[in-house]
mmCIF file of C-alpha atoms and ligand atoms in Angstrom:
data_model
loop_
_atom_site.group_PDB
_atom_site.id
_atom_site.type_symbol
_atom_site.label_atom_id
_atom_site.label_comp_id
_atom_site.label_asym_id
_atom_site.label_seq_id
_atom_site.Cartn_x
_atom_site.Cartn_y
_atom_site.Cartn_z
ATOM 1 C CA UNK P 1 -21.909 -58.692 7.791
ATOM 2 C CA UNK P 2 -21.501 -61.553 5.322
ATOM 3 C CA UNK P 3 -24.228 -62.283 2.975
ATOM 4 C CA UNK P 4 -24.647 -65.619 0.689
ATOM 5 C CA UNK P 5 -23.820 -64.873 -3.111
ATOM 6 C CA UNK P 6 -27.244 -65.316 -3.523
ATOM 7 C CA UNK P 7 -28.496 -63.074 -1.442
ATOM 8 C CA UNK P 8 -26.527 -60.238 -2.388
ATOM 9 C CA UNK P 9 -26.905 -60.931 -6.038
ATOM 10 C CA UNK P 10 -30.839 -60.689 -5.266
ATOM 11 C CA UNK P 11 -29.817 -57.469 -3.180
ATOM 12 C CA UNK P 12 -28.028 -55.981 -6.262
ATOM 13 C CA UNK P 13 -30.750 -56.798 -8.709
ATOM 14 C CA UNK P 14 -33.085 -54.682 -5.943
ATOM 15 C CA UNK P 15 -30.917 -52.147 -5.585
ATOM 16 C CA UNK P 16 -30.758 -51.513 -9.656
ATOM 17 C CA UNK P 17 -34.538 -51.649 -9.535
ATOM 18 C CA UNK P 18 -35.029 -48.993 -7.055
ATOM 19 C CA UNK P 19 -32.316 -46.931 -8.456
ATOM 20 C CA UNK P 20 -34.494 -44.795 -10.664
ATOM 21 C CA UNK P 21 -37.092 -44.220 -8.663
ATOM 22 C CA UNK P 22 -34.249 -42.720 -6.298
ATOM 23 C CA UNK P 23 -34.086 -44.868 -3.501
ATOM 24 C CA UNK P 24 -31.026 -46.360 -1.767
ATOM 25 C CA UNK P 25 -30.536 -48.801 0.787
ATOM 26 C CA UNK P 26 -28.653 -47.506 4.324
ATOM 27 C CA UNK P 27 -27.752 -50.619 5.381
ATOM 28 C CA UNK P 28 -24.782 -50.598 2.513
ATOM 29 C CA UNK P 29 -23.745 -47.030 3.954
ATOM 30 C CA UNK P 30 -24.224 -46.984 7.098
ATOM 31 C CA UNK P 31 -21.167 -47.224 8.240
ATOM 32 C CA UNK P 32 -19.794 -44.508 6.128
ATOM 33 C CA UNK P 33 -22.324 -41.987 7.277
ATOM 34 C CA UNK P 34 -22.181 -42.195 11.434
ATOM 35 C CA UNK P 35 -18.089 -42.764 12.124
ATOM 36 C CA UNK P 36 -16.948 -43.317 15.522
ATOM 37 C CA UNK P 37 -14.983 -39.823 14.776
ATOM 38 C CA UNK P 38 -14.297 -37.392 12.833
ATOM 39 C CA UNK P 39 -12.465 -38.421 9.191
ATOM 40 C CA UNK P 40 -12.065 -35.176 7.213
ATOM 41 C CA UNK P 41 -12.320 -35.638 3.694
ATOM 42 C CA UNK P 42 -9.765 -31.780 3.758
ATOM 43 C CA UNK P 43 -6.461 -31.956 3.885
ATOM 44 C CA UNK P 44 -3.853 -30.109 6.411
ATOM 45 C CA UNK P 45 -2.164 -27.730 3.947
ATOM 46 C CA UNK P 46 0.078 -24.425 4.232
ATOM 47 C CA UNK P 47 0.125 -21.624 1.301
ATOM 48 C CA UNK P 48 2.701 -19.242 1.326
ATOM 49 C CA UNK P 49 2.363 -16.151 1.687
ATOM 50 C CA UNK P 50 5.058 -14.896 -0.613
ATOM 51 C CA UNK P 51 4.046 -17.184 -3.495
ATOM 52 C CA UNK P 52 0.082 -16.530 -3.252
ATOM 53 C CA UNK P 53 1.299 -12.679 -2.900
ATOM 54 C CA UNK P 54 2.930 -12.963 -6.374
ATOM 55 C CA UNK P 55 0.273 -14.130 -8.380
ATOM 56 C CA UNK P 56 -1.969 -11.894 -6.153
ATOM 57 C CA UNK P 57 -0.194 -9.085 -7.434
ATOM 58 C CA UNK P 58 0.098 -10.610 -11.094
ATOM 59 C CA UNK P 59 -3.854 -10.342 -11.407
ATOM 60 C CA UNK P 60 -3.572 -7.356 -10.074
ATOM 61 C CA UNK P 61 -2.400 -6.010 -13.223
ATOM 62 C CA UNK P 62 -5.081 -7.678 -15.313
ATOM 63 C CA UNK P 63 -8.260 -6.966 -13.493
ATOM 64 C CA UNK P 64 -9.169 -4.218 -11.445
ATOM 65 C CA UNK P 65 -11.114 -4.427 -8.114
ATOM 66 C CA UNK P 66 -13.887 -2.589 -9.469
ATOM 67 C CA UNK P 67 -14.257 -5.522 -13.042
ATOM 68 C CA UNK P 68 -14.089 -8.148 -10.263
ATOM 69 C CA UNK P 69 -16.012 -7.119 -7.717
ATOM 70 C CA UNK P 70 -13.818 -8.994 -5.629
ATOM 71 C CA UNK P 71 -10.485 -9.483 -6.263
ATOM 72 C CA UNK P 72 -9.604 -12.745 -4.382
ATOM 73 C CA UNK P 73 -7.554 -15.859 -4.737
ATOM 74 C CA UNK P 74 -9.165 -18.525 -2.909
ATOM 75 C CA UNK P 75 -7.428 -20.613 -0.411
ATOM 76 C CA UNK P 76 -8.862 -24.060 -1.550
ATOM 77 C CA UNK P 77 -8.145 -27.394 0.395
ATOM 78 C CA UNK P 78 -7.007 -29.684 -2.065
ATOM 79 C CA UNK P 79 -8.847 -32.478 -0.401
ATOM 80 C CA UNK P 80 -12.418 -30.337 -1.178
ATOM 81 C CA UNK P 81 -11.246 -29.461 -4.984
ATOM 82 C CA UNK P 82 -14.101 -27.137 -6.508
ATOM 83 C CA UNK P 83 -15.427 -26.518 -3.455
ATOM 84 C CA UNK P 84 -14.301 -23.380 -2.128
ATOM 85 C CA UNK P 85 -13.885 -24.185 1.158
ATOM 86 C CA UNK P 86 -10.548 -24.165 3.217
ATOM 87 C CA UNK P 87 -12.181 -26.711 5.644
ATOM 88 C CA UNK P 88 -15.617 -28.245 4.788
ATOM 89 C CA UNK P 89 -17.845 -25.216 7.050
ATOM 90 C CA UNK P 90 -15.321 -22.340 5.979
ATOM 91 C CA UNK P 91 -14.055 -20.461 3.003
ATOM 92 C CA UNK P 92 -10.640 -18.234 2.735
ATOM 93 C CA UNK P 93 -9.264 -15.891 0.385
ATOM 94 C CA UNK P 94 -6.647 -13.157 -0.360
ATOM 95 C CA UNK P 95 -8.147 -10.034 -1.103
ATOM 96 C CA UNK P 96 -6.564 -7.605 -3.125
ATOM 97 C CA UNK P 97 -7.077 -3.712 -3.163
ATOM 98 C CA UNK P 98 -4.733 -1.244 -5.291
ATOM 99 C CA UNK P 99 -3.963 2.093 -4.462
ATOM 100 C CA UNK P 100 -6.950 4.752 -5.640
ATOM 101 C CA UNK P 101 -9.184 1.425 -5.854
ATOM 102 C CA UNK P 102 -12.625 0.175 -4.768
ATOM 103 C CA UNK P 103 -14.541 -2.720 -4.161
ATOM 104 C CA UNK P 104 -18.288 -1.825 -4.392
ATOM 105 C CA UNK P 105 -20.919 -2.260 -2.080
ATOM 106 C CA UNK P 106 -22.714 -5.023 -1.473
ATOM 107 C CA UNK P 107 -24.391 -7.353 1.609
ATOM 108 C CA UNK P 108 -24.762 -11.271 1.332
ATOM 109 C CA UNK P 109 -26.251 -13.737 4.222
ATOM 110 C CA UNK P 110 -22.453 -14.844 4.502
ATOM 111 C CA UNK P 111 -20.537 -13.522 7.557
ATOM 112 C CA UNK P 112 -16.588 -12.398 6.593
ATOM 113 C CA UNK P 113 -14.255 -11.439 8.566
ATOM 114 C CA UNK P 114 -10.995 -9.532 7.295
ATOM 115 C CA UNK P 115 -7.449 -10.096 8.962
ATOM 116 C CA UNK P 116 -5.021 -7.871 7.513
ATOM 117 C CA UNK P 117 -1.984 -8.974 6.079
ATOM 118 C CA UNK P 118 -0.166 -6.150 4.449
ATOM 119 C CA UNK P 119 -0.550 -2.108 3.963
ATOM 120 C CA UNK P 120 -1.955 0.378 5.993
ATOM 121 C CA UNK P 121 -4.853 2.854 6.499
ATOM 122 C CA UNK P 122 -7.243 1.129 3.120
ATOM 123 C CA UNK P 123 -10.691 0.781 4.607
ATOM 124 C CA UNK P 124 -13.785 -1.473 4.860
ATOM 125 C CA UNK P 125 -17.307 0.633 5.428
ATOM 126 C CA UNK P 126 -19.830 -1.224 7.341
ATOM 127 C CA UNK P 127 -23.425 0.479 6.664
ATOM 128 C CA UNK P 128 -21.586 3.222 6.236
ATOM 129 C CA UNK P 129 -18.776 3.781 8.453
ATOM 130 C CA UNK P 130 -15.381 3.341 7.752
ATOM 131 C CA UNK P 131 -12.975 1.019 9.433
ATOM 132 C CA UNK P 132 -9.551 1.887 9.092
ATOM 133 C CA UNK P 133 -7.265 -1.044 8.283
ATOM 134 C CA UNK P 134 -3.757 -1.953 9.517
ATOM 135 C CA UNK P 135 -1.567 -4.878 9.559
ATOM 136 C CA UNK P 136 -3.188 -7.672 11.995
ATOM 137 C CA UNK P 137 -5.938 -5.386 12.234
ATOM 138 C CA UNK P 138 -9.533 -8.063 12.800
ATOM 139 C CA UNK P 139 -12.481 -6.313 11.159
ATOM 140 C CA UNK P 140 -15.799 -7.792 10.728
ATOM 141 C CA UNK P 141 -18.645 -7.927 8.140
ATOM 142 C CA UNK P 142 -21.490 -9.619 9.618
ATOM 143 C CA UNK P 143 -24.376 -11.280 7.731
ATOM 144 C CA UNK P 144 -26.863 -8.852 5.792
ATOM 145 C CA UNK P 145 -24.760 -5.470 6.519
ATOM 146 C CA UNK P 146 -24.060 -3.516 3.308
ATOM 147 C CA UNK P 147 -19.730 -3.257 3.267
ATOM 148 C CA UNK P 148 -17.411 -1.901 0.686
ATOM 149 C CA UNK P 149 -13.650 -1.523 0.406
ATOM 150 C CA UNK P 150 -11.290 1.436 -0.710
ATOM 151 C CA UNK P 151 -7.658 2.352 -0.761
ATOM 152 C CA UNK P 152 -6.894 6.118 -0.823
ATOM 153 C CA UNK P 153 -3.380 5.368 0.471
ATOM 154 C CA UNK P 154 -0.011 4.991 -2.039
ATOM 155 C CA UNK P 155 0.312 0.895 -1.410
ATOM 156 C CA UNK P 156 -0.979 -2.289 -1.971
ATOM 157 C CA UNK P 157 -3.338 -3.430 0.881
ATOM 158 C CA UNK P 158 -3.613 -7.413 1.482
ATOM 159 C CA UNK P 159 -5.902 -9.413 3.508
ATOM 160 C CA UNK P 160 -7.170 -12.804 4.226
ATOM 161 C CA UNK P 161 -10.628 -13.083 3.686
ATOM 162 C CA UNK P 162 -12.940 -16.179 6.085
ATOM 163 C CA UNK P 163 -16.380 -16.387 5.465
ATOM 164 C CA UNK P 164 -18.998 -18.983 6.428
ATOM 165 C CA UNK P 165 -19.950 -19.749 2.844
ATOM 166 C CA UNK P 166 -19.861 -23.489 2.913
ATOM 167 C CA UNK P 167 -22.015 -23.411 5.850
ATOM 168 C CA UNK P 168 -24.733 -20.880 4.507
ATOM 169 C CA UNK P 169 -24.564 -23.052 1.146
ATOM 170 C CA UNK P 170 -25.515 -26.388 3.158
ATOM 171 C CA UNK P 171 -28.493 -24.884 4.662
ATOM 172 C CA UNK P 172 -29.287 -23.461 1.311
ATOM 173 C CA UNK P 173 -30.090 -20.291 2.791
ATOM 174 C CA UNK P 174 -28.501 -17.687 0.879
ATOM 175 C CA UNK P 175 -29.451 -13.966 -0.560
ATOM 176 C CA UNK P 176 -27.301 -11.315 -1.835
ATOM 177 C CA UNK P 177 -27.816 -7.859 -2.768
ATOM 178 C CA UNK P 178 -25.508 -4.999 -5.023
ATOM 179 C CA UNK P 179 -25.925 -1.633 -3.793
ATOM 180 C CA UNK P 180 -27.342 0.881 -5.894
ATOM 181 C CA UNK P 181 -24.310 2.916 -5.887
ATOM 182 C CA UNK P 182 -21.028 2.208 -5.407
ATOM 183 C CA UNK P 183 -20.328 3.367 -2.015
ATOM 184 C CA UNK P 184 -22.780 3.218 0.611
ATOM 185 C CA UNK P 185 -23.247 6.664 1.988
ATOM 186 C CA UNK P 186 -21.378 7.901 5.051
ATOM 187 C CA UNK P 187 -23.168 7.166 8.247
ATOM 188 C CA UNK P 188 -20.271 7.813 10.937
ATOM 189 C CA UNK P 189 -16.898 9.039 11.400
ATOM 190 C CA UNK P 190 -14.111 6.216 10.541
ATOM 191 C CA UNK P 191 -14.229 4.389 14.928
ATOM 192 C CA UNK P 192 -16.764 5.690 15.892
ATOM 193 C CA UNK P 193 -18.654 2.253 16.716
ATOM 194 C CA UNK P 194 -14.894 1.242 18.003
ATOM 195 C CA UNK P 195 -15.095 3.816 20.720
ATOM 196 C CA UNK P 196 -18.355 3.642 21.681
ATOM 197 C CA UNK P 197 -18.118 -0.436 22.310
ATOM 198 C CA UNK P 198 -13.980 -1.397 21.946
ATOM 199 C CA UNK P 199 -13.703 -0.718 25.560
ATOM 200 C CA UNK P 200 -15.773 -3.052 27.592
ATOM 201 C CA UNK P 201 -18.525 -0.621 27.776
ATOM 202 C CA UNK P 202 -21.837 0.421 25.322
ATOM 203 C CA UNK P 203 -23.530 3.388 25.141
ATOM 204 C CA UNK P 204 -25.921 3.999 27.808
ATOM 205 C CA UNK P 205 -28.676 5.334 25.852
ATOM 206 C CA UNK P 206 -30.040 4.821 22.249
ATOM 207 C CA UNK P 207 -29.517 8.114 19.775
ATOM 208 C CA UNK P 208 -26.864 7.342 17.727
ATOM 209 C CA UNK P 209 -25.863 3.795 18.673
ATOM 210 C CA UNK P 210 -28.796 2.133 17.670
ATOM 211 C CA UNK P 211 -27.429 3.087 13.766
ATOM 212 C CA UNK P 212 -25.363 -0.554 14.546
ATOM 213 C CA UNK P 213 -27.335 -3.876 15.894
ATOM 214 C CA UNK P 214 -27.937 -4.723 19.010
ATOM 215 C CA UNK P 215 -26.621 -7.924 18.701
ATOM 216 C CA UNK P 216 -24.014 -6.991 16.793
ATOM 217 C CA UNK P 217 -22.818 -3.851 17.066
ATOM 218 C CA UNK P 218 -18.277 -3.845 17.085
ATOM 219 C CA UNK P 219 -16.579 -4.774 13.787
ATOM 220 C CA UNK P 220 -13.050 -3.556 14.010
ATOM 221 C CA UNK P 221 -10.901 -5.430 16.616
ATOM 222 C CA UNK P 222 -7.165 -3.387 16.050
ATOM 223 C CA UNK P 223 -3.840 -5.032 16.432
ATOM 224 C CA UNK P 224 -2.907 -1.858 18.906
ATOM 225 C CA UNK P 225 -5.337 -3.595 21.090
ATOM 226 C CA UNK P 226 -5.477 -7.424 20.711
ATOM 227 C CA UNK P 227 -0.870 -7.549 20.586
ATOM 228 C CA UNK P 228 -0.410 -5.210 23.768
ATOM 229 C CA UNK P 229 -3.226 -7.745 25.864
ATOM 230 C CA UNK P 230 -1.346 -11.084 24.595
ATOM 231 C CA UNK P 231 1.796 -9.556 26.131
ATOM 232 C CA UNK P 232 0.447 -8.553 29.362
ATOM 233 C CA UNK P 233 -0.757 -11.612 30.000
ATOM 234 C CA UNK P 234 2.054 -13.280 28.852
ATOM 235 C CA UNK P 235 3.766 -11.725 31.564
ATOM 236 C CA UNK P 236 1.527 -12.551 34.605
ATOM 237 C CA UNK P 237 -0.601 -15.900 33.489
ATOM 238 C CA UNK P 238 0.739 -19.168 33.479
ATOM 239 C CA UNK P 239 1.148 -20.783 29.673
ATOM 240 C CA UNK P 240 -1.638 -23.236 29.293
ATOM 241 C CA UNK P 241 -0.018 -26.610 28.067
ATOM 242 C CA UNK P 242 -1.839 -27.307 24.660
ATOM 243 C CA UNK P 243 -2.756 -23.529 23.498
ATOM 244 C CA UNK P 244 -0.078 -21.295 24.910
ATOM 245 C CA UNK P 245 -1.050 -17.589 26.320
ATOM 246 C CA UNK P 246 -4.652 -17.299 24.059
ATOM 247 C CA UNK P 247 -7.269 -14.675 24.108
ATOM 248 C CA UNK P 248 -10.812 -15.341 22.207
ATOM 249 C CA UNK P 249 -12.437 -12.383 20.165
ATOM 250 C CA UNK P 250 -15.736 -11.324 21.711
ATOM 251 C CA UNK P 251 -18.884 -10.274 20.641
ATOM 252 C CA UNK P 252 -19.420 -7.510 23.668
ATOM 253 C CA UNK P 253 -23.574 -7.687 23.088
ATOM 254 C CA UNK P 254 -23.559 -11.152 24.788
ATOM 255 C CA UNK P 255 -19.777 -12.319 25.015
ATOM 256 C CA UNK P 256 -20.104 -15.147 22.713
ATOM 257 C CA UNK P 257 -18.422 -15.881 19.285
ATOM 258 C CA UNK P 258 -17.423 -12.876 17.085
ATOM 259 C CA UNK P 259 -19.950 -14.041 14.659
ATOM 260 C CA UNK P 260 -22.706 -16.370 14.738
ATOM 261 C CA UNK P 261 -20.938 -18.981 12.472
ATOM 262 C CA UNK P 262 -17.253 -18.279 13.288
ATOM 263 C CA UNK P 263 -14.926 -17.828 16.141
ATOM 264 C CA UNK P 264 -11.506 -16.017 15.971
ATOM 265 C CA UNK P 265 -8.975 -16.001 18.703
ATOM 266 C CA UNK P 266 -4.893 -14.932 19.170
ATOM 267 C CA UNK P 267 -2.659 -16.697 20.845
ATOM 268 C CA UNK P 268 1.383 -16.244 22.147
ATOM 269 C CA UNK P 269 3.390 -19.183 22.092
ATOM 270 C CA UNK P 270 6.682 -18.558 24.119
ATOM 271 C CA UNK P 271 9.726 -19.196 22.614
ATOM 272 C CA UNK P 272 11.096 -22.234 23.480
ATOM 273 C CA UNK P 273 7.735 -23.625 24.530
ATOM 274 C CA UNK P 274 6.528 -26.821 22.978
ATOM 275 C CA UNK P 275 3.196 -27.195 22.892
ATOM 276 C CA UNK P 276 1.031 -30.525 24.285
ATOM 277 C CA UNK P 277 -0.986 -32.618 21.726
ATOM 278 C CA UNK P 278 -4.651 -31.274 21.367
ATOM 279 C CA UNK P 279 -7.369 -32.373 19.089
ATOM 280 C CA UNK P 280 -10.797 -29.861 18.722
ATOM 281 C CA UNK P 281 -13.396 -31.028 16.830
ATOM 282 C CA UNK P 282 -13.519 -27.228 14.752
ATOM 283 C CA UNK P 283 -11.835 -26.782 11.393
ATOM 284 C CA UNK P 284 -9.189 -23.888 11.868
ATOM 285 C CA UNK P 285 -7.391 -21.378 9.807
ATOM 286 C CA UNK P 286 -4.165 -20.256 11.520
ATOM 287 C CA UNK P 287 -2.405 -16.893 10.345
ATOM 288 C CA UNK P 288 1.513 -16.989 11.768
ATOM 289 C CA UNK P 289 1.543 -12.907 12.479
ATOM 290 C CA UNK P 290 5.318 -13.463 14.021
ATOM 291 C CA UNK P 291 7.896 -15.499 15.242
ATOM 292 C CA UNK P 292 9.104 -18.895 13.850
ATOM 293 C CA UNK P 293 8.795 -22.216 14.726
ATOM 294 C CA UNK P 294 7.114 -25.322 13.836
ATOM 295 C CA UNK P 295 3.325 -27.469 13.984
ATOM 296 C CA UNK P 296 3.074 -31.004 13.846
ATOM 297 C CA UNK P 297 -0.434 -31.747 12.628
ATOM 298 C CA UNK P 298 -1.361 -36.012 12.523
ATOM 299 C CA UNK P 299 2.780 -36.274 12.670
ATOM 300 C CA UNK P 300 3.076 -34.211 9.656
ATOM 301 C CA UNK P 301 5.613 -31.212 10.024
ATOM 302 C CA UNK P 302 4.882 -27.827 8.905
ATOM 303 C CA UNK P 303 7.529 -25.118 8.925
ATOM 304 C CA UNK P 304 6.059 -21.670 10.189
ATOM 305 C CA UNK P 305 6.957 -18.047 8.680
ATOM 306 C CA UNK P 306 5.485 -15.319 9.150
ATOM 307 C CA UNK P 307 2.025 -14.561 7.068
ATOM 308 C CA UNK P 308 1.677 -18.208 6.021
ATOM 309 C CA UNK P 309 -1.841 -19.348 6.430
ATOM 310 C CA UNK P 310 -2.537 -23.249 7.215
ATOM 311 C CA UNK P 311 -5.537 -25.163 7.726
ATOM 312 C CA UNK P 312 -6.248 -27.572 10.850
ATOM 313 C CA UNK P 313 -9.080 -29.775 9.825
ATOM 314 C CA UNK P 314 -11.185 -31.155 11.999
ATOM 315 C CA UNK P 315 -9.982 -33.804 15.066
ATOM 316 C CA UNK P 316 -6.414 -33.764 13.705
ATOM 317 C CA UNK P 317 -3.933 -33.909 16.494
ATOM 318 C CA UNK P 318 -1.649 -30.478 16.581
ATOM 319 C CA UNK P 319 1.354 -29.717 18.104
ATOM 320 C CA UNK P 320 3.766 -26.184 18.391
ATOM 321 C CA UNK P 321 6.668 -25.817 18.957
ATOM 322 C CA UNK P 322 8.026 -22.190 19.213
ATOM 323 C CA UNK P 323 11.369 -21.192 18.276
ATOM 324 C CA UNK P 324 11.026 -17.249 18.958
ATOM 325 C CA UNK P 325 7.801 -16.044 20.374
ATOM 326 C CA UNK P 326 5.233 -17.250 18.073
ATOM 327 C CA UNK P 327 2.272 -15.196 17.693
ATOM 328 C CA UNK P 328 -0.877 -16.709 15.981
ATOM 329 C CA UNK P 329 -4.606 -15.499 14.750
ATOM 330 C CA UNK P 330 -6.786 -18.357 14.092
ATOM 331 C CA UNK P 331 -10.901 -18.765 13.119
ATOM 332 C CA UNK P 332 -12.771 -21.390 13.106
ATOM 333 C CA UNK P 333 -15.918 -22.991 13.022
ATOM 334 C CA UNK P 334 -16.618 -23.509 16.483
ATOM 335 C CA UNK P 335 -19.116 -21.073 16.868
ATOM 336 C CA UNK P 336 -21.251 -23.214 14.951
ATOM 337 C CA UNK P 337 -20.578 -26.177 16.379
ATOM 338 C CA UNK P 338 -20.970 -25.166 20.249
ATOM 339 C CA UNK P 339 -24.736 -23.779 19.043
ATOM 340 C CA UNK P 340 -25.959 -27.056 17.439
ATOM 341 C CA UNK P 341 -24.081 -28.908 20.460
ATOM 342 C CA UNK P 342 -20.926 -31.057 18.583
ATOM 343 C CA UNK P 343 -17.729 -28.713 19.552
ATOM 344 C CA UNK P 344 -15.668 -31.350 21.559
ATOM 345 C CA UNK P 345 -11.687 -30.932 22.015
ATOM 346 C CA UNK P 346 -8.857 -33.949 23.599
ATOM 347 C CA UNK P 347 -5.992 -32.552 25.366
ATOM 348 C CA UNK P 348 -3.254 -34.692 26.248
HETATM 349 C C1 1HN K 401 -17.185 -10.869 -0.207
HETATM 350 O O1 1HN K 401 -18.282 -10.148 -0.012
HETATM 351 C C2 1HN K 401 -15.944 -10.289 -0.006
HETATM 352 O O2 1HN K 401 -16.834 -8.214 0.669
HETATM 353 C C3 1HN K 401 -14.805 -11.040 -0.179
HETATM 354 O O3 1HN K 401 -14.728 -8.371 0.445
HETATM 355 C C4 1HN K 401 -14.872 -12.349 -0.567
HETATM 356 C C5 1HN K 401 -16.191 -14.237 -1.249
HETATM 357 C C6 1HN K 401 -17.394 -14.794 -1.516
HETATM 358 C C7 1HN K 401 -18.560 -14.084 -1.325
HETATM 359 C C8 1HN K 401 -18.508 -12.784 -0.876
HETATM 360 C C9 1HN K 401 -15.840 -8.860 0.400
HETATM 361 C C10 1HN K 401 -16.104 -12.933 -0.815
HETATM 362 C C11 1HN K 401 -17.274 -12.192 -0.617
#
């Protein structure tokens, strides 16, 4: 709207007035605040894995799992510098454990989930029970459930770390607790939650399974059993035109989102196939677990090899293109946004 110059220099010398006393006026913002769609302030952006592996490894010979609690390079976006977030709701990381190493016990509010990139048979304990870890393996640790880490095998053991922490931080909401100990005591044998509910069935009465929530009760979700699914229905279904052959991770309480805050899904994208334009209003992190080929995100092109992680921010347009069979884990934010009613997608 045009104003006179004398009524915006009386606006200004308002708007300096109020300034202390903390108010602001909308009308000067408004526009900025409600957009006709979504304008991420993140950027799309692909880290190697390779490179990040280096200095992962590097650090590893400076700190030790135990000094850091954590030992993690962040995946920042550089459009949300200092932030720690990969998109604006979600936060990624490399985590890495050496051999004869652990990474003490603790709980948060924040929901993780693990996605393992490299080595095989390290663990994360959930309340107790072990989950044993191999490549591709999906293994959760919900909100509020004490988890620690440990490598008794003879190699380095990698994984991408995606956590709600952006989200918990906006609502302000958080509390965190160290164990008074370093590992929590043993509650189960290593899949034993994995058998009781991996299979599409629960147990039929309490005893022993009420040791995991009701509403939350499976963590580990192995490769052995998400890959060999992707294939078969590779083989019978027809490719869908924007996602290629994909399969969502379930919570088997109430079939919804792995976690409350974040969804994770695979997907199979045929060689040859090319992919239709698609736009979802979630912020994504993709993993490339195999295969070669190419995304086009908002026209830019992005090279895919395998173990690269890159970032889909919200409402950008996305296209595939596989060159071999191109096999994919992503999570996102969607969760989220389907319970506070926002999640919207375009498909070409
Ligand atoms: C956390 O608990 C882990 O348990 C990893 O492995 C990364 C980043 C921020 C806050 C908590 C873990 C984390 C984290």
């Amino acid at each position: 709207m045009a104003l006179a110059n004398d009524q915006r220099s009386q606006l200004e010398a308002l708007y300096a007035e109020m300034a202390p006393a903390n108010l602001t006026p909308l009308w000067e913002l408004l526009a900025g605040l409600v957009k006709p769609q979504p304008n991420s302030p993140a950027h799309v952006h692909r880290w190697n894995y390779d490179q990040a592996r280096d200095y992962l490894m590097r650090a590893g010979d400076l700190i030790s799992a135990e000094q850091a609690e954590r030992r993690v390079l962040i995946l920042e976006n550089p459009g949300l510098e200092g932030q720690s977030a990969i998109v604006p709701s979600l936060y990624a990381g490399l985590q890495l454990i050496l051999p004869g190493e652990i990474a003490p016990c603790h709980r948060h509010s924040q929901c993780a989930l693990r996605f393992v990139m490299e080595g095989d048979g390290a663990f994360t304990a959930l309340d107790g029970e072990k989950a044993i870890m191999r490549q591709y393996d999906l293994v959760l640790t919900p909100g509020g459930q004490w988890h620690d880490h440990g490598n008794t095998t003879d190699q380095p053991m990698i994984w991408l770390d995606g956590l709600d922490i952006p989200t918990v931080r906006l609502f302000d909401a958080q509390f965190a607790e160290h164990f008074d100990g370093k590992a929590f005591p043993e509650s189960a044998p290593a899949g034993d939650t994995l058998a009781r509910y991996g299979h599409n069935m629960r147990p039929m009465r309490g005893t022993a399974a009420d040791r995991r929530p009701a509403h939350q009760p499976l963590f580990h979700y192995p490769y052995a059993q998400w890959r060999p699914a992707l294939d078969a229905m590779a083989k019978s279904a027809q490719v869908d035109p924007h996602v290629g052959h994909a399969l969502e991770f379930t919570n088997p309480a109430d079939g919804g989102s792995i976690m409350p805050t974040i969804s994770a899904h695979v997907r199979l994208i045929p060689a040859g196939f090319e992919t239709k334009a698609r736009r979802s209003s979630d912020g994504t992190i993709f993993v490339v677990c195999e295969g070669m080929g190419t995304v086009i995100i908002d026209g830019e092109e992005i090279a895919l090899l395998e173990r690269d992680t890159f970032c889909v921010p919200s409402w950008k347009e996305v296209r595939f293109s596989a060159d071999t069979d191109l096999v994919l884990f992503a999570y996102s934010d969607k969760a989220s946004q389907e319970k506070l009613n926002l999640y919207r997608e375009w498909n070409a």
